[in-house]
Short mmCIF file of C-alpha atoms in Angstrom, two decimals:
data_model
loop_
_atom_site.label_atom_id
_atom_site.label_comp_id
_atom_site.label_asym_id
_atom_site.label_seq_id
_atom_site.Cartn_x
_atom_site.Cartn_y
_atom_site.Cartn_z
CA MET Q 12 -1.33 17.18 72.94
CA ALA Q 13 0.02 13.78 73.32
CA THR Q 14 -2.74 12.00 72.13
CA LEU Q 15 -3.03 13.39 68.97
CA LEU Q 16 0.39 13.52 68.41
CA LEU Q 17 0.43 10.02 68.62
CA PRO Q 18 -0.52 8.54 65.09
CA ILE Q 19 2.08 11.28 63.88
CA LEU Q 20 4.66 10.39 65.87
CA PHE Q 21 4.21 6.46 65.21
CA ALA Q 22 4.06 7.17 61.55
CA THR Q 23 7.22 8.56 62.48
CA SER Q 24 9.21 6.23 64.07
CA HIS Q 25 7.16 2.82 61.51
CA ALA Q 26 8.33 5.37 58.53
CA LEU Q 27 12.02 4.80 60.61
CA SER Q 28 11.82 1.10 61.01
CA ALA Q 29 10.11 -0.18 57.84
CA PRO Q 30 12.14 -1.31 55.66
CA ALA Q 31 13.58 1.23 52.44
CA PRO Q 32 11.55 0.77 48.91
CA ALA Q 33 12.63 -1.49 46.10
CA THR Q 34 14.12 0.17 43.95
CA ALA Q 35 12.37 -0.13 40.26
CA PRO Q 36 15.28 -1.33 38.03
CA ALA Q 37 16.90 0.85 35.18
CA PRO Q 38 14.85 0.67 32.47
CA LYS Q 39 16.26 -1.86 29.19
CA ARG Q 40 18.28 0.33 26.52
CA VAL Q 41 17.78 -1.69 22.60
CA ALA Q 42 19.69 0.14 19.50
CA VAL Q 43 17.92 -0.33 16.12
CA VAL Q 44 19.30 0.16 14.03
CA GLY Q 45 17.90 1.67 10.95
CA ALA Q 46 14.24 3.39 10.49
CA GLY Q 47 12.46 1.06 7.72
CA TRP Q 48 9.09 -0.97 8.19
CA GLY Q 49 11.57 -2.90 10.03
CA GLY Q 50 13.30 -0.82 11.76
CA LEU Q 51 10.37 1.38 13.12
CA GLY Q 52 8.24 -2.27 14.06
CA ALA Q 53 10.58 -2.84 16.31
CA ALA Q 54 10.56 0.76 18.33
CA LYS Q 55 7.27 0.56 18.64
CA ALA Q 56 7.33 -2.97 19.43
CA LEU Q 57 9.78 -2.36 22.37
CA ALA Q 58 9.26 1.15 23.21
CA ALA Q 59 5.44 -0.71 24.22
CA GLN Q 60 7.70 -3.16 27.05
CA GLY Q 61 8.69 -0.04 28.39
CA VAL Q 62 12.45 0.10 26.99
CA GLU Q 63 13.95 2.78 25.87
CA VAL Q 64 14.79 2.49 22.29
CA THR Q 65 18.20 4.41 20.40
CA VAL Q 66 17.19 4.76 16.07
CA LEU Q 67 20.28 5.47 14.50
CA ASP Q 68 19.45 5.90 10.75
CA ALA Q 69 22.06 7.47 7.40
CA GLY Q 70 18.66 9.06 6.41
CA GLN Q 71 16.39 11.54 7.40
CA PRO Q 72 13.39 9.65 8.50
CA LEU Q 73 11.70 12.12 9.40
CA VAL Q 74 13.06 14.57 6.92
CA GLU Q 75 9.73 14.68 3.62
CA MET Q 76 12.31 14.63 0.59
CA THR Q 77 11.41 17.50 -2.30
CA THR Q 78 13.13 18.18 -4.94
CA GLU Q 79 15.73 20.93 -6.15
CA SER Q 80 11.89 23.17 -6.26
CA GLY Q 81 10.30 21.80 -3.55
CA LYS Q 82 7.90 19.24 -4.19
CA PRO Q 83 7.62 15.89 -2.86
CA PHE Q 84 9.75 13.06 -4.05
CA ASP Q 85 10.02 9.24 -3.44
CA LEU Q 86 11.68 5.72 -3.61
CA GLY Q 87 9.53 4.89 -5.93
CA GLN Q 88 6.18 3.84 -5.47
CA ARG Q 89 5.47 1.41 -3.35
CA GLY Q 90 1.91 -0.43 -3.06
CA PHE Q 91 -0.05 -1.49 -0.31
CA TRP Q 92 -2.06 -5.48 -1.27
CA LYS Q 93 -4.99 -7.18 0.24
CA ASP Q 94 -3.48 -8.63 2.18
CA TYR Q 95 -1.63 -6.00 4.89
CA PRO Q 96 -3.29 -7.04 7.91
CA ASN Q 97 -0.97 -5.73 10.44
CA LEU Q 98 0.38 -2.69 7.99
CA ASN Q 99 -3.70 -2.09 7.98
CA ALA Q 100 -4.04 -1.76 12.28
CA LEU Q 101 -2.00 0.43 12.21
CA GLY Q 102 -2.98 2.99 9.98
CA ASP Q 103 -6.24 1.85 12.10
CA GLU Q 104 -4.39 3.15 14.99
CA LEU Q 105 -2.07 6.29 13.91
CA GLY Q 106 -6.09 7.76 12.69
CA LEU Q 107 -4.88 7.86 9.32
CA ASP Q 108 -7.19 7.07 6.11
CA PRO Q 109 -3.95 6.80 3.41
CA TYR Q 110 -5.66 4.84 0.49
CA THR Q 111 -6.98 4.95 -2.90
CA ASP Q 112 -9.16 2.38 -3.72
CA PHE Q 113 -8.35 -0.53 -4.89
CA THR Q 114 -7.20 0.25 -8.60
CA GLU Q 115 -6.23 -1.45 -12.38
CA SER Q 116 -2.81 -2.09 -13.38
CA SER Q 117 -2.27 -1.77 -17.48
CA PHE Q 118 1.13 -4.01 -19.58
CA PHE Q 119 2.43 -2.30 -21.91
CA GLY Q 120 5.33 -3.63 -24.65
CA PRO Q 121 6.50 -2.62 -27.41
CA GLU Q 122 3.02 -3.45 -29.84
CA GLY Q 123 1.08 -1.50 -27.46
CA LEU Q 124 -1.42 -2.99 -24.29
CA GLU Q 125 -0.21 -6.09 -23.53
CA ALA Q 126 -3.90 -6.71 -20.26
CA THR Q 127 -5.13 -5.32 -17.72
CA ALA Q 128 -5.51 -6.65 -14.50
CA PRO Q 129 -8.90 -6.01 -12.54
CA VAL Q 130 -10.00 -5.48 -9.25
CA PHE Q 131 -10.17 -8.12 -8.87
CA SER Q 132 -13.02 -7.88 -5.06
CA GLY Q 133 -15.22 -6.27 -7.79
CA SER Q 134 -15.77 -10.31 -9.09
CA MET Q 135 -18.42 -13.07 -7.54
CA GLU Q 136 -15.52 -14.66 -5.71
CA LEU Q 137 -14.53 -18.38 -6.24
CA PRO Q 138 -11.94 -19.91 -4.74
CA SER Q 139 -8.89 -19.78 -5.62
CA PRO Q 140 -7.60 -20.01 -8.68
CA LEU Q 141 -10.84 -20.34 -10.98
CA GLY Q 142 -11.60 -17.05 -9.48
CA GLN Q 143 -8.90 -15.25 -10.70
CA VAL Q 144 -8.62 -17.26 -13.89
CA PHE Q 145 -12.43 -15.64 -14.96
CA ALA Q 146 -12.24 -12.05 -13.62
CA SER Q 147 -9.07 -12.08 -16.58
CA PHE Q 148 -10.22 -14.24 -19.20
CA ASP Q 149 -11.01 -11.31 -21.19
CA ARG Q 150 -8.18 -8.40 -20.05
CA PHE Q 151 -4.89 -10.78 -21.34
CA LYS Q 152 -4.90 -8.72 -25.21
CA ARG Q 153 -2.55 -10.71 -26.94
CA LEU Q 154 -1.60 -14.03 -25.14
CA PRO Q 155 -3.07 -16.47 -26.66
CA LEU Q 156 -5.54 -19.42 -24.52
CA ALA Q 157 -2.55 -21.93 -24.75
CA ASP Q 158 -0.15 -20.43 -23.07
CA ARG Q 159 -1.91 -18.42 -20.18
CA ALA Q 160 -2.80 -22.85 -19.81
CA SER Q 161 0.62 -23.11 -19.03
CA ILE Q 162 1.09 -22.30 -16.14
CA ALA Q 163 -0.55 -25.36 -14.63
CA GLY Q 164 2.63 -26.35 -14.31
CA LEU Q 165 3.52 -23.77 -11.52
CA LEU Q 166 0.37 -24.20 -9.31
CA TYR Q 167 2.10 -28.05 -8.77
CA ALA Q 168 4.96 -26.23 -7.54
CA MET Q 169 3.66 -24.44 -5.23
CA VAL Q 170 1.78 -26.73 -3.05
CA ASP Q 171 5.11 -28.78 -2.89
CA LEU Q 172 7.49 -25.86 -2.62
CA ASN Q 173 7.33 -25.75 0.85
CA ARG Q 174 6.85 -29.34 1.92
CA THR Q 175 10.54 -30.09 3.74
CA PRO Q 176 12.90 -27.59 4.72
CA GLU Q 177 15.06 -29.68 2.64
CA THR Q 178 12.41 -29.04 -0.97
CA PHE Q 179 12.36 -25.27 -0.04
CA ALA Q 180 16.09 -24.64 -0.24
CA LYS Q 181 16.12 -27.53 -3.70
CA TYR Q 182 13.87 -24.31 -4.99
CA ASP Q 183 15.71 -22.10 -3.64
CA ARG Q 184 19.17 -23.30 -5.41
CA MET Q 185 16.66 -23.31 -8.40
CA SER Q 186 16.64 -20.94 -10.74
CA ALA Q 187 13.41 -18.96 -11.43
CA HIS Q 188 13.39 -19.38 -16.23
CA GLU Q 189 14.94 -22.92 -14.58
CA LEU Q 190 11.81 -23.93 -13.22
CA PHE Q 191 10.18 -22.58 -15.72
CA ARG Q 192 10.84 -23.97 -18.29
CA THR Q 193 11.36 -27.47 -16.23
CA MET Q 194 7.08 -27.03 -15.82
CA ARG Q 195 7.18 -26.53 -19.18
CA VAL Q 196 5.59 -22.99 -18.94
CA SER Q 197 5.48 -21.50 -22.25
CA GLU Q 198 8.73 -18.67 -23.86
CA ARG Q 199 5.59 -16.69 -24.92
CA LEU Q 200 3.68 -16.61 -20.88
CA VAL Q 201 7.21 -15.73 -19.84
CA GLU Q 202 8.39 -13.23 -22.13
CA ASP Q 203 5.12 -11.28 -22.03
CA PHE Q 204 3.37 -11.38 -18.56
CA LEU Q 205 5.29 -13.40 -16.04
CA LYS Q 206 9.03 -11.76 -16.97
CA PRO Q 207 6.97 -8.66 -17.05
CA THR Q 208 5.73 -9.38 -12.96
CA LEU Q 209 9.18 -9.86 -11.68
CA LEU Q 210 11.02 -7.79 -13.26
CA VAL Q 211 8.79 -4.57 -11.34
CA GLY Q 212 7.88 -7.25 -8.35
CA LEU Q 213 11.68 -8.34 -7.14
CA PHE Q 214 12.99 -6.00 -9.51
CA LYS Q 215 15.14 -9.26 -10.67
CA PRO Q 216 13.97 -10.91 -14.45
CA PRO Q 217 13.78 -14.56 -13.75
CA GLU Q 218 17.28 -16.34 -14.94
CA GLU Q 219 18.75 -13.71 -11.64
CA LEU Q 220 16.39 -14.88 -8.89
CA SER Q 221 15.27 -17.67 -6.85
CA ALA Q 222 12.98 -20.13 -7.97
CA ALA Q 223 11.38 -20.33 -4.59
CA VAL Q 224 11.44 -16.66 -3.98
CA THR Q 225 9.45 -16.27 -6.98
CA MET Q 226 6.95 -19.08 -6.37
CA GLU Q 227 5.87 -17.14 -2.54
CA LEU Q 228 5.50 -13.74 -4.32
CA LEU Q 229 3.28 -15.64 -7.22
CA TYR Q 230 1.54 -17.54 -4.72
CA PHE Q 231 0.81 -14.52 -1.69
CA TYR Q 232 0.04 -11.60 -3.75
CA ALA Q 233 -1.76 -12.81 -7.08
CA LEU Q 234 -2.91 -16.86 -5.78
CA ALA Q 235 -3.17 -17.62 -2.29
CA HIS Q 236 -7.05 -15.72 -2.30
CA GLN Q 237 -9.28 -14.32 -6.17
CA THR Q 238 -8.71 -11.04 -3.71
CA ALA Q 239 -4.90 -11.70 -3.37
CA PHE Q 240 -3.37 -9.75 -6.51
CA ASP Q 241 -5.11 -6.33 -5.13
CA VAL Q 242 -3.96 -3.24 -4.92
CA ARG Q 243 -4.10 0.65 -3.82
CA TRP Q 244 -1.44 3.93 -3.36
CA LEU Q 245 -1.78 6.28 -1.51
CA LYS Q 246 -4.17 9.11 -2.30
CA LYS Q 247 -2.13 11.98 -0.75
CA GLY Q 248 1.48 13.08 -0.62
CA THR Q 249 4.80 10.40 0.33
CA VAL Q 250 5.64 7.27 1.94
CA GLN Q 251 7.77 9.36 4.17
CA SER Q 252 4.84 12.13 4.92
CA THR Q 253 2.08 10.19 4.59
CA LEU Q 254 2.98 6.84 7.45
CA VAL Q 255 6.17 6.94 8.00
CA GLN Q 256 6.94 10.48 9.38
CA PRO Q 257 3.36 9.92 11.93
CA PHE Q 258 4.29 6.51 12.61
CA ALA Q 259 7.46 7.55 13.88
CA GLU Q 260 6.43 11.11 15.79
CA SER Q 261 3.94 8.50 17.53
CA LEU Q 262 7.50 6.48 19.12
CA GLU Q 263 9.26 9.13 19.94
CA ALA Q 264 5.31 11.47 21.56
CA THR Q 265 6.12 7.63 24.18
CA GLY Q 266 9.28 9.57 25.38
CA LEU Q 267 10.72 6.33 25.03
CA VAL Q 268 11.38 6.39 21.70
CA THR Q 269 14.32 8.87 19.95
CA ILE Q 270 14.89 8.27 16.20
CA LYS Q 271 18.42 10.39 16.13
CA GLY Q 272 18.43 10.83 11.59
CA GLY Q 273 21.90 11.31 9.83
CA CYS Q 274 23.91 8.40 11.98
CA PHE Q 275 25.73 6.75 10.40
CA VAL Q 276 26.22 3.33 12.45
CA ALA Q 277 30.53 2.77 12.89
CA SER Q 278 30.18 -0.14 14.71
CA LEU Q 279 28.51 -3.32 17.27
CA ASP Q 280 31.61 -3.42 19.64
CA TYR Q 281 32.06 -7.02 21.00
CA ASP Q 282 32.18 -8.76 24.39
CA GLY Q 283 32.05 -11.41 25.44
CA ASP Q 284 29.68 -13.23 23.93
CA ARG Q 285 27.11 -10.20 23.20
CA VAL Q 286 27.20 -6.95 21.83
CA ALA Q 287 27.33 -3.99 24.43
CA SER Q 288 27.92 -1.60 22.79
CA VAL Q 289 27.14 0.80 20.05
CA THR Q 290 29.62 3.17 18.01
CA TYR Q 291 28.01 5.76 15.56
CA LYS Q 292 29.21 9.02 13.74
CA GLU Q 293 26.98 12.26 13.52
CA GLY Q 294 28.11 14.74 11.52
CA GLU Q 295 32.27 14.55 12.46
CA ALA Q 296 31.20 13.23 15.75
CA ALA Q 297 31.96 10.12 17.26
CA HIS Q 298 29.11 9.23 19.62
CA THR Q 299 28.76 5.53 22.15
CA LEU Q 300 25.75 3.46 23.09
CA ASP Q 301 25.89 0.86 25.45
CA VAL Q 302 23.01 -1.31 25.27
CA ASP Q 303 21.04 -3.75 26.51
CA GLY Q 304 20.04 -4.97 22.95
CA VAL Q 305 20.81 -4.29 19.54
CA VAL Q 306 18.33 -5.05 15.93
CA LEU Q 307 19.27 -4.47 12.19
CA ALA Q 308 17.22 -3.01 10.52
CA LEU Q 309 19.58 -3.29 8.15
CA GLY Q 310 19.67 -3.99 4.06
CA SER Q 311 22.55 -6.03 2.54
CA THR Q 312 24.17 -2.45 1.62
CA GLY Q 313 24.48 -1.51 5.33
CA MET Q 314 24.71 -5.30 7.25
CA LYS Q 315 28.21 -5.03 4.69
CA ASN Q 316 29.23 -1.10 6.58
CA VAL Q 317 28.57 -1.78 9.96
CA MET Q 318 30.11 -5.80 9.64
CA ARG Q 319 33.48 -3.78 7.73
CA GLY Q 320 33.46 -1.89 11.20
CA SER Q 321 32.59 -4.96 13.44
CA PRO Q 322 35.70 -6.75 12.62
CA GLU Q 323 35.15 -9.24 15.56
CA LEU Q 324 31.40 -9.45 15.76
CA ALA Q 325 32.57 -10.69 11.99
CA LYS Q 326 34.41 -13.43 12.96
CA LYS Q 327 31.96 -14.46 15.96
CA ALA Q 328 28.74 -14.54 13.51
CA GLY Q 329 29.39 -15.63 10.60
CA ASP Q 330 25.27 -15.73 10.00
CA LEU Q 331 25.73 -11.83 9.37
CA SER Q 332 28.96 -11.98 8.04
CA LEU Q 333 26.57 -14.33 5.36
CA ALA Q 334 24.49 -11.51 4.45
CA ALA Q 335 26.91 -8.71 4.57
CA SER Q 336 28.02 -10.97 1.42
CA LEU Q 337 24.71 -11.17 -0.71
CA ASP Q 338 23.84 -8.03 -3.28
CA ALA Q 339 21.76 -5.93 -3.37
CA ILE Q 340 19.32 -4.59 -7.04
CA ASP Q 341 19.50 -1.17 -8.39
CA VAL Q 342 16.57 1.18 -8.46
CA VAL Q 343 15.87 4.87 -10.97
CA ALA Q 344 12.99 7.13 -9.50
CA VAL Q 345 11.20 9.59 -12.42
CA ARG Q 346 9.37 12.72 -10.98
CA ILE Q 347 7.73 14.51 -14.28
CA TRP Q 348 5.61 17.76 -14.08
CA LEU Q 349 3.71 18.06 -17.07
CA ASP Q 350 2.36 21.47 -18.94
CA GLY Q 351 -0.92 19.49 -19.75
CA VAL Q 352 -2.75 15.96 -18.66
CA VAL Q 353 -2.78 12.88 -20.59
CA ASP Q 354 -6.12 10.93 -19.43
CA THR Q 355 -4.80 6.92 -19.17
CA ASP Q 356 -7.39 3.88 -19.05
CA THR Q 357 -5.83 3.13 -15.43
CA PRO Q 358 -3.32 4.99 -13.86
CA VAL Q 359 -0.70 1.71 -13.29
CA GLY Q 360 1.15 1.22 -15.90
CA VAL Q 361 3.68 -1.60 -16.15
CA LEU Q 362 6.29 -1.40 -19.37
CA SER Q 363 7.86 -4.64 -20.50
CA ARG Q 364 10.36 -5.40 -23.78
CA PHE Q 365 11.49 -2.79 -24.74
CA GLU Q 366 15.05 -2.47 -26.29
CA GLU Q 367 15.20 1.14 -24.81
CA LEU Q 368 15.14 0.11 -21.33
CA ARG Q 369 18.02 -2.09 -21.53
CA GLY Q 370 16.70 -5.00 -19.08
CA ALA Q 371 15.66 -2.87 -16.87
CA GLY Q 372 11.88 -2.88 -15.49
CA GLY Q 373 9.80 -0.02 -16.24
CA THR Q 374 6.74 1.22 -14.00
CA PHE Q 375 3.87 5.35 -14.45
CA PHE Q 376 1.33 6.01 -12.69
CA LEU Q 377 -1.09 8.97 -13.04
CA LEU Q 378 -0.78 11.25 -9.71
CA ASP Q 379 -2.27 13.64 -10.45
CA GLN Q 380 -5.47 10.43 -10.63
CA LEU Q 381 -4.77 8.60 -7.54
CA GLN Q 382 -3.80 12.35 -5.72
CA LYS Q 383 -6.85 14.00 -7.60
CA ASP Q 384 -8.23 15.75 -4.44
CA HIS Q 385 -3.86 17.40 -3.30
CA LEU Q 386 -3.12 18.47 -6.97
CA ASP Q 387 -1.70 21.54 -4.95
CA GLU Q 388 1.09 19.61 -2.97
CA LEU Q 389 1.23 17.43 -6.01
CA TRP Q 390 2.76 20.47 -7.76
CA ALA Q 391 3.82 22.74 -4.21
CA GLY Q 392 1.71 25.19 -5.09
CA SER Q 393 3.45 26.22 -7.93
CA THR Q 394 1.51 25.74 -11.75
CA ALA Q 395 3.91 25.02 -15.46
CA ASP Q 396 4.85 28.22 -16.53
CA ASN Q 397 1.64 28.65 -19.06
CA GLY Q 398 -0.35 28.43 -15.47
CA ALA Q 399 -1.88 24.72 -16.03
CA ARG Q 400 -1.84 22.33 -13.82
CA GLY Q 401 -1.12 18.92 -16.44
CA SER Q 402 -0.57 15.36 -15.42
CA VAL Q 403 2.11 15.01 -12.67
CA LEU Q 404 3.66 11.14 -13.34
CA SER Q 405 6.09 9.51 -10.59
CA CYS Q 406 8.68 6.91 -13.35
CA ASP Q 407 10.47 3.93 -11.54
CA PHE Q 408 13.19 1.37 -12.96
CA TYR Q 409 14.25 -1.08 -11.98
CA ASN Q 410 17.99 -3.25 -11.90
CA ALA Q 411 18.77 0.10 -13.41
CA GLY Q 412 21.97 -0.87 -13.96
CA ALA Q 413 21.92 0.34 -17.83
CA ILE Q 414 19.63 3.45 -17.55
CA ALA Q 415 21.60 4.54 -14.34
CA PRO Q 416 24.78 5.73 -16.18
CA LEU Q 417 22.39 7.89 -18.47
CA SER Q 418 22.13 12.12 -18.15
CA ASP Q 419 19.05 13.43 -16.42
CA ASP Q 420 17.71 14.71 -19.23
CA ALA Q 421 18.22 11.23 -21.17
CA ILE Q 422 16.77 9.72 -18.79
CA VAL Q 423 13.67 12.12 -18.25
CA SER Q 424 13.85 12.48 -22.06
CA LEU Q 425 13.62 8.40 -22.75
CA LEU Q 426 10.52 8.74 -21.17
CA MET Q 427 8.96 10.88 -22.95
CA ASP Q 428 10.37 10.26 -26.92
CA THR Q 429 10.31 6.53 -26.28
CA LEU Q 430 8.50 4.79 -24.05
CA LEU Q 431 5.56 6.67 -23.30
CA PRO Q 432 4.32 7.63 -26.14
CA ARG Q 433 3.88 4.40 -27.17
CA ALA Q 434 1.95 3.33 -24.51
CA TYR Q 435 -0.66 6.83 -24.94
CA PRO Q 436 -0.07 8.87 -27.24
CA ALA Q 437 -0.81 11.50 -25.78
CA PHE Q 438 2.68 11.67 -23.93
CA GLY Q 439 3.05 12.71 -26.94
CA LYS Q 440 1.98 16.77 -27.22
CA VAL Q 441 3.01 17.66 -23.70
CA GLY Q 442 5.85 19.38 -22.29
CA VAL Q 443 7.47 18.61 -19.74
CA ALA Q 444 7.85 22.15 -16.44
CA ASP Q 445 9.84 19.92 -14.31
CA ALA Q 446 11.68 16.57 -14.07
CA CYS Q 447 13.66 15.27 -10.63
CA VAL Q 448 15.89 12.10 -11.45
CA ARG Q 449 17.76 10.41 -9.11
CA ARG Q 450 19.34 7.84 -8.69
CA PHE Q 451 20.20 4.83 -5.67
CA PRO Q 452 22.60 2.32 -6.33
CA LYS Q 453 21.95 -1.28 -4.06
CA ALA Q 454 18.75 0.09 -2.51
CA VAL Q 455 17.01 -3.53 -2.39
CA SER Q 456 17.48 -6.29 -1.41
CA TRP Q 457 17.88 -9.20 -4.13
CA PHE Q 458 16.65 -12.96 -4.30
CA SER Q 459 19.32 -14.18 -6.13
CA PRO Q 460 19.12 -18.16 -6.81
CA GLY Q 461 20.68 -19.97 -3.73
CA SER Q 462 20.80 -16.68 -1.11
CA PHE Q 463 18.00 -17.74 1.08
CA SER Q 464 20.58 -19.55 3.20
CA LYS Q 465 22.40 -16.48 3.24
CA ARG Q 466 19.76 -14.14 4.42
CA PRO Q 467 19.72 -12.79 8.14
CA PRO Q 468 17.44 -14.74 10.46
CA LEU Q 469 16.13 -13.31 12.63
CA ALA Q 470 17.49 -14.59 15.47
CA THR Q 471 21.31 -14.28 15.23
CA SER Q 472 24.16 -15.78 16.81
CA VAL Q 473 24.81 -13.79 18.97
CA PRO Q 474 22.14 -13.51 22.24
CA ASN Q 475 21.16 -10.00 22.13
CA VAL Q 476 21.33 -9.20 17.99
CA VAL Q 477 17.74 -9.62 15.92
CA CYS Q 478 17.09 -8.43 12.42
CA ALA Q 479 14.37 -7.20 11.05
CA GLY Q 480 12.91 -6.53 7.36
CA ASP Q 481 12.00 -7.94 4.71
CA TRP Q 482 14.86 -10.48 3.76
CA VAL Q 483 15.29 -11.59 6.67
CA ARG Q 484 14.81 -15.00 7.78
CA MET Q 485 12.30 -15.61 9.84
CA GLY Q 486 11.73 -19.26 10.65
CA ASP Q 487 8.72 -20.06 13.25
CA ARG Q 488 8.25 -16.22 12.95
CA GLU Q 489 7.10 -16.54 9.16
CA HIS Q 490 4.61 -14.37 7.46
CA GLY Q 491 3.51 -13.58 4.89
CA ALA Q 492 5.54 -13.92 1.31
CA LYS Q 493 9.67 -14.53 1.87
CA GLY Q 494 10.14 -11.80 -0.42
CA LEU Q 495 10.00 -7.96 -1.44
CA CYS Q 496 6.55 -7.28 1.41
CA GLN Q 497 5.89 -3.87 3.89
CA GLU Q 498 3.34 -6.17 5.61
CA ARG Q 499 6.64 -8.71 6.10
CA ALA Q 500 8.93 -5.61 6.63
CA LEU Q 501 6.25 -4.51 9.75
CA VAL Q 502 5.66 -7.34 10.88
CA SER Q 503 9.82 -8.85 11.15
CA GLY Q 504 10.06 -6.25 13.52
CA TYR Q 505 7.40 -6.33 15.94
CA GLU Q 506 9.65 -10.23 15.49
CA ALA Q 507 12.38 -8.96 16.45
CA CYS Q 508 11.07 -7.60 20.06
CA ASN Q 509 9.96 -10.94 20.98
CA GLU Q 510 13.03 -12.80 20.11
CA LEU Q 511 14.34 -10.64 22.36
CA ALA Q 512 11.99 -10.88 25.19
CA ALA Q 513 11.81 -14.59 24.52
CA ARG Q 514 15.06 -14.79 24.97
CA GLY Q 515 15.13 -12.37 28.04
CA VAL Q 516 17.43 -9.66 27.32
CA LEU Q 517 14.51 -7.03 27.65
CA GLY Q 518 13.82 -8.79 31.61
CA LYS Q 519 11.32 -10.21 32.73
CA GLN Q 520 8.35 -8.88 32.68
CA ALA Q 521 8.24 -8.97 28.56
CA THR Q 522 5.69 -10.62 27.22
CA GLU Q 523 4.86 -11.20 23.14
CA VAL Q 524 3.79 -8.43 20.67
CA ALA Q 525 0.37 -9.56 18.22
CA VAL Q 526 0.64 -9.85 15.39
CA LEU Q 527 -2.17 -10.28 13.01
CA PRO Q 528 -2.82 -13.24 10.93
CA VAL Q 529 -2.87 -12.98 6.79
CA ARG Q 530 -5.47 -15.28 5.86
CA ASP Q 531 -5.31 -18.77 5.89
CA ASP Q 532 -4.84 -20.58 2.98
CA GLU Q 533 -7.90 -21.82 0.50
CA VAL Q 534 -9.04 -25.63 1.18
CA ALA Q 535 -7.95 -26.01 -2.33
CA TYR Q 536 -3.66 -25.39 -1.72
CA THR Q 537 -3.62 -27.03 1.83
CA THR Q 538 -5.77 -30.45 0.89
CA GLY Q 539 -3.43 -29.71 -2.90
CA ALA Q 540 -0.54 -29.19 0.06
CA ARG Q 541 -1.26 -32.14 2.21
CA VAL Q 542 -2.08 -34.36 -0.65
CA ASN Q 543 1.06 -33.84 -1.74
CA GLY Q 544 3.17 -34.82 0.62
CA ALA Q 545 1.98 -37.89 1.20
CA VAL Q 546 2.46 -38.47 -2.24
CA GLN Q 547 6.58 -37.04 -2.54
CA GLY Q 548 6.92 -38.25 0.91
CA ALA Q 549 7.03 -42.23 -0.31
CA LEU Q 550 9.08 -40.78 -3.11
CA ASP Q 551 11.20 -39.97 -1.51
CA ARG Q 552 11.26 -42.29 0.94
CA VAL Q 553 12.28 -44.40 -2.67
CA GLY Q 554 15.20 -41.25 -3.76
CA LEU Q 555 12.58 -40.17 -6.52
CA GLY Q 556 10.61 -37.60 -4.32
CA SER Q 557 10.38 -33.59 -6.42
CA PHE Q 558 13.20 -34.75 -8.59
CA TRP Q 559 13.08 -32.24 -11.10
CA VAL Q 560 14.65 -30.22 -7.76
CA ARG Q 561 17.49 -30.84 -7.22
#
């Protein structure tokens, strides 16, 4: 019996004498303020590092936006371009098949159809910009060839733009309108094509936009590759219901991410040289969350509110205070359910040069064409009074400060009685079964001349605070165009996590999260940039480099 007990006795005595195993370190805790693509991207990357993440958002990221009658509604229609590798990979990871095929788009002015943007991948692929020229040669209905050719000066500006940081800053201080004049772009090309494109791409006219960000937008979406402008849309639901909710639910399923809607961050509490806690309000109750790090995934309006409530941080972090000084753009979003079907040449239209737009850019989308297999969802199970399910329109106004004061009925009438019948007369022959108008003041980043240096840096001056979002300056971690871009916003969230890891905020075991790169620049661009760099570099030394910007 004693022999049988020896192993047990030995094991017991060994256990009693052995040192206690080391206690695992407590997981790091990070607050993410904002649940857009940047915030959720940061939460995903942080959770992969074993970090406990609390996402705080003033809205309701887990609740689909609907109208009073229960129909789906979105804060503007958003396109998904060809060069969105990380957003596409996220959809694959979530098992989603959310997108339509790439579609054509039509541009309309007071005289009717101005141009149709083709699906460039449907044409023989050629080096950029030759491919774009040949694919769209016969797609302009009114713009003379000589005016189209005047864009050549901008091609050189795109090659010169990123030559040095100082050169980029000079372009940023210049308005796009000033650059267009300097580069001899024809007034008609500006008014009939470039201005309408910018009003729905960066949501401001060229005289109110940074030339640098404008060139980045035009290059990334139109000239980097023949197929760069190819765009698709959601074939079901809204961005919230089809993409954001599944993404958010997958994050919560990790057990490391908590997403709290209806929470307003009151202050970031500064202690020593870092933020030690976040105070937020949920209803009437105030809560304090102790943190190791913070990701600010906010626009300028949210940044203003947070910095206003954080005077000590504002005093220490001039870069964040500068970001809070920037302005933003008003958006008006409209959905209209019709009692009859309107056939259109393309499912997407851009409205421009109408006096009735009051300086805004306008777009309209035929959701019954883009989401034709989900009409019951579009109508929330209902029909028009005549029993029909007609066309469903999503219409957006950008730079909409002069549209927003109109009544809901006046805005619907502006579309149905004035603007849309000028594009397709059939809109004047159908009735409105239901409509919803919503205003979003100061909702979108404004890339004004000289604003780049004031935009929030991804790596802030506070050791444990980083920023995410498409308006963030990403430094060595740049990705895509430096303007409005869902892909860039998502990647900025990944890179915000990487920056916290590099700063040691996440602990010694933290590693870099991989980011899929966009396509390489084509040889014509890289060769042009290299030659231009050599020539302008020599001219710089005698004070003549890029003399058209200052």
